[in-house]
Amino acid sequence: MQLVLSEDQELLAKTAADFAAEHAPVSRVRALRDARDPIGYSRDLWRQMAELGWVGIPFAEQHGGADMGLAELVCVLEALGRGLAPEPFLGCVLLAGRAIQRAGSEAQQAAWLPRIASGDVVAALAYQEAGSRYDPTRIEATAAPRGSGWRLSGQKIQVLDAVGADLLVVAARCGGGIGLFLVASDATGVQVVPQTRIDHRNAALVKLDDVDVSQDAALGSPDAGGALLEEVVDYASVGLTGEMLGSMARAFELTLEHLKSREQFDAPIGSFQALKHRAANVYIEIELCRSAVMAAARAVDAGDAEAAELVSLAKARCSDAALLTANEAVQMFGGVGMTDEYDIGFYLKRARVAQQTFGDAGWHRERWARLRGY
Amino acid sequence: MQLVLSEDQELLAKTAADFAAEHAPVSRVRALRDARDPIGYSRDLWRQMAELGWVGIPFAEQHGGADMGLAELVCVLEALGRGLAPEPFLGCVLLAGRAIQRAGSEAQQAAWLPRIASGDVVAALAYQEAGSRYDPTRIEATAAPRGSGWRLSGQKIQVLDAVGADLLVVAARCGGGIGLFLVASDATGVQVVPQTRIDHRNAALVKLDDVDVSQDAALGSPDAGGALLEEVVDYASVGLTGEMLGSMARAFELTLEHLKSREQFDAPIGSFQALKHRAANVYIEIELCRSAVMAAARAVDAGDAEAAELVSLAKARCSDAALLTANEAVQMFGGVGMTDEYDIGFYLKRARVAQQTFGDAGWHRERWARLRGY
Amino acid sequence: MADIAEFRADTRAWLEQNCPPGLVGRGSNPLEGVWGGRKWTFSDPDRKRWLERMAERGWTAPSWPREYGGGGLSPAEAKVLAQEMRSLRIPPALIGFGLTMIGPTLLQFGDEEQKREHLPRIGRGEIRWCQGYSEPGAGSDLASLQTRALREGDEFVVTGQKIWTSYADQCDWIFALVRTKADGKKQEGITFLLIDMDSPGVSVSPILLISGSSPFCETHFDGVRVPVRNVLGTIDGGWTVAKALLGHERSMIADAFGSAGGASSRRGLPDVARDHLGEDQGRIADPRVRDRVVQAEMDARAFMLTVQRTRDAAKAGHQPGPESSIFKVYGTELNMRRHELLVEILGPQGLGWEGEGFDDFERELTRDWLRSRGNSIEGGTSEIQRNIIAKHVLGLPD
Amino acid sequence: MADIAEFRADTRAWLEQNCPPGLVGRGSNPLEGVWGGRKWTFSDPDRKRWLERMAERGWTAPSWPREYGGGGLSPAEAKVLAQEMRSLRIPPALIGFGLTMIGPTLLQFGDEEQKREHLPRIGRGEIRWCQGYSEPGAGSDLASLQTRALREGDEFVVTGQKIWTSYADQCDWIFALVRTKADGKKQEGITFLLIDMDSPGVSVSPILLISGSSPFCETHFDGVRVPVRNVLGTIDGGWTVAKALLGHERSMIADAFGSAGGASSRRGLPDVARDHLGEDQGRIADPRVRDRVVQAEMDARAFMLTVQRTRDAAKAGHQPGPESSIFKVYGTELNMRRHELLVEILGPQGLGWEGEGFDDFERELTRDWLRSRGNSIEGGTSEIQRNIIAKHVLGLPD
């Protein structure tokens, strides 16, 4: 495992950074929020990203993808994270798309992945429930056999990117295990109710009231989805840490700019040693995050035995560091950092949501210890 | 409960502070250590403290005591803690003496407490064992009935002030419970082996090899000592926090003096804001400790229902704060703080020992939660 | 002591007779508090009646002299009144910056005319006050303020901008720091002015915070004419008055964080943790969270004991010093840590802004957490408080 | 690449043939390391033989040029040698400041004569070096040093006192910073001198630390005569040399804390915790300690990944910058946290100094903990490192 960007990756990161700087500054997130945009992201921009080949990065070439991995996705997501871009990578590509890629039949993959990669279809993975907390396999929704198919019932919460999605991948208890089922979002009995969280990203309650699906809706074996869910959530977690890395790096840059320009007591406040030392600590934490995220992405891509541990390492660190960075940023901005008018609050809110998505720091420390056998 | 010193207590604290400054500076601890003094404290000074009435503070007047409480003991112990005075208050007065006072028959009390209060007899409480960690009731030493008396066997560790002690109070498993037994330190089968800990205070292994004691050696009922032990250790813990408060206050003073006098980069290092803010944090922690120690002492004296919780609050806080203070002190002294030549290292070593005596911070946080029912 | 016992009995009887029954047992909830002022509307006629009766007796400001509308109570009597109100869980009749900040400062620095003009109106809840200290360029470095007041005869003409004026949109008067002399040391040349916000040229716009609330405003002064007799203290000598008032502000903040605030403090941390994480043999199921709950609870207990110790010392005649800075810094930071922990305990339910999928408690808590981030900034940042401790308590050099 | 494979095979064969069998599998334990020098006595003839063979091949300093006694290996080859030695768990033949600090600095700043005089003797382990930087009045503010060197013809006469000279009592030469010009900016007028400690006027006394060990000394210079040709770099221009050497020191410290040190690192934290606290369903029984163990382990993993990332970046041609300060500050502070935790895990058994009642591991660990407190001071305090990061990495103003 080499913790350095290849030349191709450097180019990709540079392209993504330029694109994000031009098309996806944080001001766009504010505009989407203030306009109460129903899906909270730009379909146009999503199509452009698809044209650039980013949406299909992890998928096979025959499915319109680039056949690359998390290392490359992280390059893109980090760049987009700088401006808190809300486009549906997590829900559509890293969760739902990845689940289809990993467990779908050739027919299912051929049916959906090219349309996801092209940006024509947005999919979402509905797994989390009110009682799940952070365990993706604590599921009470049911899939009861009905004829040759299944009847799905239950309620999912905070389903990422579900508002306006065309396709839902639904996790439900089936026999002794968990199954994943492809459900059209306009199927009878499906209700998608938007949820407004502090970051105003796309998320929804998905209510399933006796939704009938046919035999070929099952993604893989209808009771073997538990392990798959864990693997897919790990995959998405690495993507999320990439995004968090970009967000915290940018929040820290904004803080440094403020420290250099804001004057009090006839000196830039960045000249005060107490703030300097705290800024140095934030810097160190971000650097450690970067190493952990790069290692996790490469380990998952390589199918390394240590991959799950490194995912938890990256998610635990980024969760803590993103909040630290944002909290210190607000404190160092002072009063204006508390105002909606300044952008830094957007980073704080997103840091909180990201920390509590796919398991918070405590959850991942617990998981690390379990995986290491103590 | 009034968290303020009475006039009498203020006078006592002042007297003790003057006495300690004159007779018990930290240099004396160094001298005792370098001389490899077998008991590690001064018998002369102990007698003087007895004459001043301090050794008998908690005992009844008819037993030569002052019939006062922990609030007063803390006044004295805080003053002595400033110079890390190693005289045997903890082992002799707060543990062994307190056990005799609480559980002893009138005859036992009359036999021992006046001689303890006068400084003629030094006693020690042997309860801790290799497997005890911080639980005073995890005891494997045994007291088997033998004739009308008992035969004691087992090994005790880090028995405070046992080297040179005349009387041992030994905790041993007896029937279904724990008993406390008075044992002369020169009884057949008793072996007191000095232990050298990093603070060089008096402590010993006490080996009991078939030690026969008579019927009247039992302190209270021979199987009801468990609850008593907990109560006595709580009592001593408050005394220890008083001592710790004095030690950390003094270590902090030494640090402030250094910050004001040591110059680097053409300025006193105490003018650097990062150090200022850290010093402010240490100050706050010490102030919180003072409140907790005063409250614990008064609650125990009053038999308040919240007493045990407040003892754990005081001990947990002082354990953390004493180490923080000492660690920050060494760091702020810089290189010289690491040398044996400077006194600050003595405070660091004592802080570590004190933190791990009668339960460390984690132990007392656990206990607090248990007592509060969550 | 006999007098005090009698006073207690009388007070209790009066409270029982005069407090509207609907308010007995309601307790002190700052969200329901009566702030008064010309723009105030009472949510409940009981609250209005209660204010009138208490104001009539002078007990909205129990320790102020009677001639200024206060109750003229001794410290011991004022304590008894507070105890009896607490014991009956009767809410305060009136709260606000008039009582806690400008009132005590007027008593200390005001001339007779000023005291007679302003204090009774504060006590009756007729005038609501706000604070005009900070400016966009003068936050922690308050003394660098630029709002200027030019003397024209018997008036000052005030021009400039204040920020963080709490609830200025609902206030009637503002006490403001203005610059009356441009040269010399910046702490000199500042004047403390009392300004009627109905004066022409005053305009106010609320500031939206990240929590979605707007407790603060920007207040602009555009050639506002203020009579010279509205100077509190001396012209160019306002810094002394300003600092004294900051002392009152800090102790008010310490009081607030010693007791109340937001959804989170209305339910104990251990209860919230048990509800959301479950129990394991009577313990909060997640041992990590449990340990952090324990630490927060123990920190709170030690903090409250320290507040009590300072009060007990004050009662025993010891003068409180700059060490009260520790209440501001520790109280607010503890409150912030508690909110961080609460939101983490709620897990995915701690992320709600509005609408479906979150209940009222969860949404309120999440916004309380966002609001709490400002605690270590407003009223003097934690950095400033630590500077004060280092300099004035520890004597560390500049 | 074919060449490298061949080099690897040859190296492996040579190591297997030449390393005394008693050393194979011993691994790198700094406590058993060979520091060399005139006063050195080998604990084991194998170690002596191993040093001779490695020195002969130039592999004690594998990447130094062959003409100065090095191995002349390319970076890729040096890495292969290190890998093969690690894979066979063969200890390094020689360690010390000659190889890691003054050697690289001589290569960078030395003239031909100096390099030929000193480097081969370092490579053969004949001369052991120590560092004369700090003075009692010049710690973090190193440039305020006062040890003065007066020019007398072809000699400097050196008078003053150095402190924290590591193992000076066992060393042969010292590289020292001395003041050769009293006026002007204090960073100017400093000269970097190489001094033979056998010179008349040099005296050394060990400093006893709180841990009971004496790894440092005070070194006094009383009119010591040093030839002018022993100046490294230019007269009055020693500060540049000094800073370059500090860079080598920091990366050496980072290496050390990335891997080894003391009893504690020879046994994993989780194992020690399990031994002392027991298990509960395979988990460390105390959940509080377990969580802290997890954090320390995860911190260590992230730190090592960061060290690796920097090395991988260097291999890819990216120049390492001042961000290497994070290795010093984070590596040492992590090591200190680990030791704090270990001593707490040991509980009452973590308090032993000597004698009965504590076993060797416990006593050594307790002293290691005491020793570790100095990690954030020596080699540039954490405060200085954070200053460097703030200024040189983050660009924050002075």
Tab-separated table of C-alpha atoms in Angstrom, chain B residues 100-368:
chain	number	residue	atom	x	y	z
B	100	ILE	CA	-10.322	1.563	66.267
B	101	GLN	CA	-12.451	4.615	66.978
B	102	ARG	CA	-15.364	3.367	64.877
B	103	ALA	CA	-15.371	-0.332	65.749
B	104	GLY	CA	-13.285	-0.771	68.862
B	105	SER	CA	-14.763	-1.591	72.254
B	106	GLU	CA	-14.419	1.042	74.908
B	107	ALA	CA	-11.505	-0.973	76.303
B	108	GLN	CA	-9.771	-1.142	72.933
B	109	GLN	CA	-10.284	2.540	72.335
B	110	ALA	CA	-9.025	3.430	75.790
B	111	ALA	CA	-6.015	1.178	75.320
B	112	TRP	CA	-4.884	2.564	71.988
B	113	LEU	CA	-6.362	5.903	71.032
B	114	PRO	CA	-4.691	7.981	73.781
B	115	ARG	CA	-1.312	6.498	72.895
B	116	ILE	CA	-1.928	7.128	69.202
B	117	ALA	CA	-3.031	10.696	69.923
B	118	SER	CA	0.076	11.315	71.997
B	119	GLY	CA	2.357	10.043	69.252
B	120	ASP	CA	3.657	7.216	71.418
B	121	VAL	CA	2.146	4.487	69.315
B	122	VAL	CA	2.079	4.363	65.557
B	123	ALA	CA	-0.535	2.081	64.076
B	124	ALA	CA	-1.220	0.951	60.514
B	125	LEU	CA	-4.156	-0.653	58.737
B	126	ALA	CA	-3.204	-3.704	56.679
B	127	TYR	CA	-6.009	-4.362	54.208
B	128	GLN	CA	-4.812	-4.052	50.607
B	129	GLU	CA	-3.609	-7.215	48.848
B	130	ALA	CA	-2.055	-8.089	45.528
B	131	GLY	CA	-5.483	-8.908	44.108
B	132	SER	CA	-7.406	-6.021	45.679
B	133	ARG	CA	-6.606	-3.315	43.216
B	134	TYR	CA	-8.827	-0.550	44.678
B	135	ASP	CA	-11.550	-2.605	46.314
B	136	PRO	CA	-10.877	-2.645	50.074
B	137	THR	CA	-13.162	-5.643	50.538
B	138	ARG	CA	-11.402	-7.909	48.025
B	139	ILE	CA	-9.453	-9.776	50.654
B	140	GLU	CA	-8.015	-13.258	50.718
B	141	ALA	CA	-6.077	-13.254	53.981
B	142	THR	CA	-7.840	-15.498	56.453
B	143	ALA	CA	-8.649	-15.519	60.147
B	144	ALA	CA	-9.405	-19.103	61.145
B	145	PRO	CA	-10.896	-19.736	64.601
B	146	ARG	CA	-8.292	-21.265	66.841
B	147	GLY	CA	-9.158	-21.922	70.454
B	148	SER	CA	-10.946	-18.843	71.696
B	149	GLY	CA	-8.941	-16.672	69.261
B	150	TRP	CA	-7.915	-16.684	65.614
B	151	ARG	CA	-5.002	-17.662	63.437
B	152	LEU	CA	-4.201	-15.098	60.719
B	153	SER	CA	-2.539	-15.883	57.404
B	154	GLY	CA	-1.982	-13.900	54.251
B	155	GLN	CA	-0.007	-11.087	52.723
B	156	LYS	CA	-0.764	-7.402	52.577
B	157	ILE	CA	0.825	-4.921	50.215
B	158	GLN	CA	1.687	-1.254	50.396
B	159	VAL	CA	0.527	-0.992	53.990
B	160	LEU	CA	0.878	2.725	54.670
B	161	ASP	CA	3.135	3.716	57.564
B	162	ALA	CA	3.658	0.093	58.595
B	163	VAL	CA	7.464	0.289	58.771
B	164	GLY	CA	8.288	0.948	62.412
B	165	ALA	CA	4.615	0.810	63.427
B	166	ASP	CA	3.813	-0.707	66.804
B	167	LEU	CA	0.341	-1.888	66.092
B	168	LEU	CA	-1.253	-3.392	62.998
B	169	VAL	CA	-4.959	-3.551	62.302
B	170	VAL	CA	-5.322	-6.495	59.958
B	171	ALA	CA	-8.289	-7.231	57.719
B	172	ALA	CA	-8.935	-10.898	57.088
B	173	ARG	CA	-11.694	-13.113	55.804
B	174	CYS	CA	-13.493	-14.695	58.733
B	175	GLY	CA	-16.560	-16.881	58.347
B	176	GLY	CA	-18.768	-15.257	55.765
B	177	GLY	CA	-17.384	-11.756	56.217
B	178	ILE	CA	-14.321	-9.697	56.886
B	179	GLY	CA	-12.902	-9.118	60.315
B	180	LEU	CA	-10.431	-6.566	61.636
B	181	PHE	CA	-7.870	-7.719	64.148
B	182	LEU	CA	-5.383	-5.911	66.339
B	183	VAL	CA	-1.938	-7.434	65.940
B	184	ALA	CA	1.277	-6.302	67.575
B	185	SER	CA	3.837	-5.759	64.873
B	186	ASP	CA	6.357	-7.905	66.767
B	187	ALA	CA	4.022	-10.864	67.174
B	188	THR	CA	5.339	-14.238	66.083
B	189	GLY	CA	4.742	-14.853	62.386
B	190	VAL	CA	4.475	-11.173	61.458
B	191	GLN	CA	6.994	-9.870	58.997
B	192	VAL	CA	7.075	-6.229	57.892
B	193	VAL	CA	9.111	-5.776	54.710
B	194	PRO	CA	9.646	-2.160	53.629
B	195	GLN	CA	8.568	-1.264	50.108
B	196	THR	CA	10.189	1.542	48.190
B	197	ARG	CA	7.742	3.422	46.034
B	198	ILE	CA	8.502	6.403	43.838
B	199	ASP	CA	7.502	8.875	46.555
B	200	HIS	CA	9.679	7.129	49.159
B	201	ARG	CA	6.879	7.303	51.707
B	202	ASN	CA	6.603	4.664	54.394
B	203	ALA	CA	4.888	1.530	53.054
B	204	ALA	CA	5.463	-2.176	53.536
B	205	LEU	CA	4.533	-5.682	52.674
B	206	VAL	CA	3.026	-7.295	55.764
B	207	LYS	CA	3.374	-11.049	55.747
B	208	LEU	CA	1.252	-13.005	58.183
B	209	ASP	CA	2.377	-16.575	58.651
B	210	ASP	CA	0.071	-18.351	61.109
B	211	VAL	CA	-0.169	-15.435	63.484
B	212	ASP	CA	-2.192	-16.334	66.587
B	213	VAL	CA	-4.272	-13.625	68.213
B	214	SER	CA	-6.548	-13.821	71.205
B	215	GLN	CA	-10.296	-13.309	71.409
B	216	ASP	CA	-10.051	-9.654	72.383
B	217	ALA	CA	-8.008	-8.835	69.280
B	218	ALA	CA	-11.143	-8.620	67.167
B	219	LEU	CA	-12.228	-5.072	66.406
B	220	GLY	CA	-16.002	-5.254	66.535
B	221	SER	CA	-17.763	-8.330	65.254
B	222	PRO	CA	-15.197	-10.561	63.524
B	223	ASP	CA	-17.194	-10.788	60.311
B	224	ALA	CA	-18.722	-7.301	59.985
B	225	GLY	CA	-15.632	-5.390	58.921
B	226	GLY	CA	-16.457	-5.002	55.223
B	227	ALA	CA	-18.707	-1.984	55.529
B	228	LEU	CA	-16.412	-0.544	58.182
B	229	LEU	CA	-13.428	-0.837	55.846
B	230	GLU	CA	-15.236	1.064	53.131
B	231	GLU	CA	-16.208	3.770	55.570
B	232	VAL	CA	-12.700	4.061	56.988
B	233	VAL	CA	-11.101	4.184	53.559
B	234	ASP	CA	-13.565	6.929	52.608
B	235	TYR	CA	-12.551	8.818	55.714
B	236	ALA	CA	-8.869	8.499	54.871
B	237	SER	CA	-9.568	9.414	51.261
B	238	VAL	CA	-10.874	12.800	52.308
B	239	GLY	CA	-7.735	13.334	54.370
B	240	LEU	CA	-5.654	12.366	51.374
B	241	THR	CA	-7.490	14.835	49.138
B	242	GLY	CA	-6.731	17.542	51.686
B	243	GLU	CA	-3.062	16.668	51.456
B	244	MET	CA	-3.273	16.569	47.644
B	245	LEU	CA	-4.889	19.979	47.603
B	246	GLY	CA	-1.953	21.430	49.503
B	247	SER	CA	0.540	19.645	47.282
B	248	MET	CA	-0.999	20.769	44.027
B	249	ALA	CA	-1.446	24.330	45.261
B	250	ARG	CA	2.229	24.434	46.194
B	251	ALA	CA	3.395	22.829	42.958
B	252	PHE	CA	1.347	25.413	41.091
B	253	GLU	CA	2.898	28.251	43.109
B	254	LEU	CA	6.367	26.975	42.262
B	255	THR	CA	5.327	26.847	38.617
B	256	LEU	CA	4.000	30.394	38.674
B	257	GLU	CA	7.234	31.591	40.259
B	258	HIS	CA	9.158	29.888	37.493
B	259	LEU	CA	6.897	31.359	34.813
B	260	LYS	CA	7.504	34.817	36.201
B	261	SER	CA	11.261	34.533	36.585
B	262	ARG	CA	12.482	32.322	33.750
B	263	GLU	CA	13.245	34.339	30.631
B	264	GLN	CA	13.503	33.096	27.073
B	265	PHE	CA	13.247	35.146	23.902
B	266	ASP	CA	13.870	38.235	26.065
B	267	ALA	CA	10.626	37.818	27.988
B	268	PRO	CA	9.436	35.932	31.043
B	269	ILE	CA	7.954	32.697	29.728
B	270	GLY	CA	4.832	33.434	31.764
B	271	SER	CA	4.075	36.196	29.280
B	272	PHE	CA	3.454	33.651	26.518
B	273	GLN	CA	-0.270	33.307	26.019
B	274	ALA	CA	-0.329	29.565	25.419
B	275	LEU	CA	1.253	29.007	28.828
B	276	LYS	CA	-1.000	31.614	30.419
B	277	HIS	CA	-4.120	29.873	29.262
B	278	ARG	CA	-2.859	26.515	30.447
B	279	ALA	CA	-1.980	28.031	33.809
B	280	ALA	CA	-5.515	29.433	33.998
B	281	ASN	CA	-6.881	25.945	33.382
B	282	VAL	CA	-4.760	24.514	36.175
B	283	TYR	CA	-5.971	27.274	38.470
B	284	ILE	CA	-9.601	26.467	37.688
B	285	GLU	CA	-9.073	22.769	38.335
B	286	ILE	CA	-7.476	23.462	41.703
B	287	GLU	CA	-10.329	25.759	42.695
B	288	LEU	CA	-12.871	23.066	41.817
B	289	CYS	CA	-10.870	20.577	43.874
B	290	ARG	CA	-10.954	22.874	46.860
B	291	SER	CA	-14.738	23.080	46.747
B	292	ALA	CA	-15.100	19.310	46.400
B	293	VAL	CA	-12.683	18.582	49.261
B	294	MET	CA	-14.386	21.033	51.602
B	295	ALA	CA	-17.791	19.604	50.747
B	296	ALA	CA	-16.652	15.993	51.207
B	297	ALA	CA	-15.093	16.717	54.598
B	298	ARG	CA	-18.205	18.493	55.851
B	299	ALA	CA	-20.565	15.863	54.475
B	300	VAL	CA	-18.665	13.017	56.133
B	301	ASP	CA	-18.478	14.937	59.401
B	302	ALA	CA	-22.232	15.538	59.254
B	303	GLY	CA	-23.082	11.976	58.232
B	304	ASP	CA	-24.769	13.432	55.178
B	305	ALA	CA	-26.518	10.998	52.820
B	306	GLU	CA	-24.486	12.368	49.904
B	307	ALA	CA	-21.192	11.838	51.753
B	308	ALA	CA	-19.897	8.826	49.817
B	309	GLU	CA	-20.654	10.529	46.495
B	310	LEU	CA	-18.825	13.651	47.561
B	311	VAL	CA	-15.829	11.613	48.701
B	312	SER	CA	-15.646	10.062	45.254
B	313	LEU	CA	-16.099	13.466	43.669
B	314	ALA	CA	-13.202	14.872	45.676
B	315	LYS	CA	-10.907	11.917	45.118
B	316	ALA	CA	-11.608	11.672	41.385
B	317	ARG	CA	-11.059	15.385	40.860
B	318	CYS	CA	-7.958	15.617	43.004
B	319	SER	CA	-6.456	12.569	41.317
B	320	ASP	CA	-6.845	14.129	37.888
B	321	ALA	CA	-5.956	17.647	38.968
B	322	ALA	CA	-2.863	16.697	40.930
B	323	LEU	CA	-1.433	14.872	37.941
B	324	LEU	CA	-2.414	17.652	35.570
B	325	THR	CA	-0.780	20.212	37.834
B	326	ALA	CA	2.389	18.182	38.201
B	327	ASN	CA	2.625	17.297	34.526
B	328	GLU	CA	2.100	20.893	33.480
B	329	ALA	CA	4.616	21.969	36.108
B	330	VAL	CA	7.319	19.685	34.722
B	331	GLN	CA	6.546	20.803	31.186
B	332	MET	CA	6.666	24.486	32.121
B	333	PHE	CA	9.866	24.082	34.097
B	334	GLY	CA	11.279	22.433	31.009
B	335	GLY	CA	14.495	20.421	31.213
B	336	VAL	CA	15.282	21.308	34.807
B	337	GLY	CA	11.862	19.996	35.792
B	338	MET	CA	13.093	16.555	34.775
B	339	THR	CA	16.108	16.712	37.085
B	340	ASP	CA	16.230	15.208	40.514
B	341	GLU	CA	17.873	18.413	41.671
B	342	TYR	CA	14.641	20.410	41.333
B	343	ASP	CA	11.843	19.807	43.810
B	344	ILE	CA	9.032	19.713	41.285
B	345	GLY	CA	9.677	16.044	40.490
B	346	PHE	CA	8.827	15.163	44.092
B	347	TYR	CA	5.367	16.619	43.532
B	348	LEU	CA	4.944	14.631	40.356
B	349	LYS	CA	5.878	11.379	42.079
B	350	ARG	CA	3.647	12.032	45.054
B	351	ALA	CA	0.767	13.006	42.759
B	352	ARG	CA	1.046	9.656	41.013
B	353	VAL	CA	1.116	7.695	44.263
B	354	ALA	CA	-1.763	9.702	45.716
B	355	GLN	CA	-3.820	9.209	42.567
B	356	GLN	CA	-3.411	5.448	42.876
B	357	THR	CA	-4.106	5.326	46.603
B	358	PHE	CA	-7.689	4.580	47.738
B	359	GLY	CA	-8.878	4.320	44.135
B	360	ASP	CA	-7.894	6.301	41.078
B	361	ALA	CA	-10.100	8.751	39.191
B	362	GLY	CA	-11.718	6.057	37.065
B	363	TRP	CA	-12.544	3.954	40.091
B	364	HIS	CA	-14.256	6.852	41.794
B	365	ARG	CA	-16.168	7.864	38.700
B	366	GLU	CA	-17.480	4.328	38.485
B	367	ARG	CA	-18.431	4.474	42.151
B	368	TRP	CA	-20.192	7.813	41.757
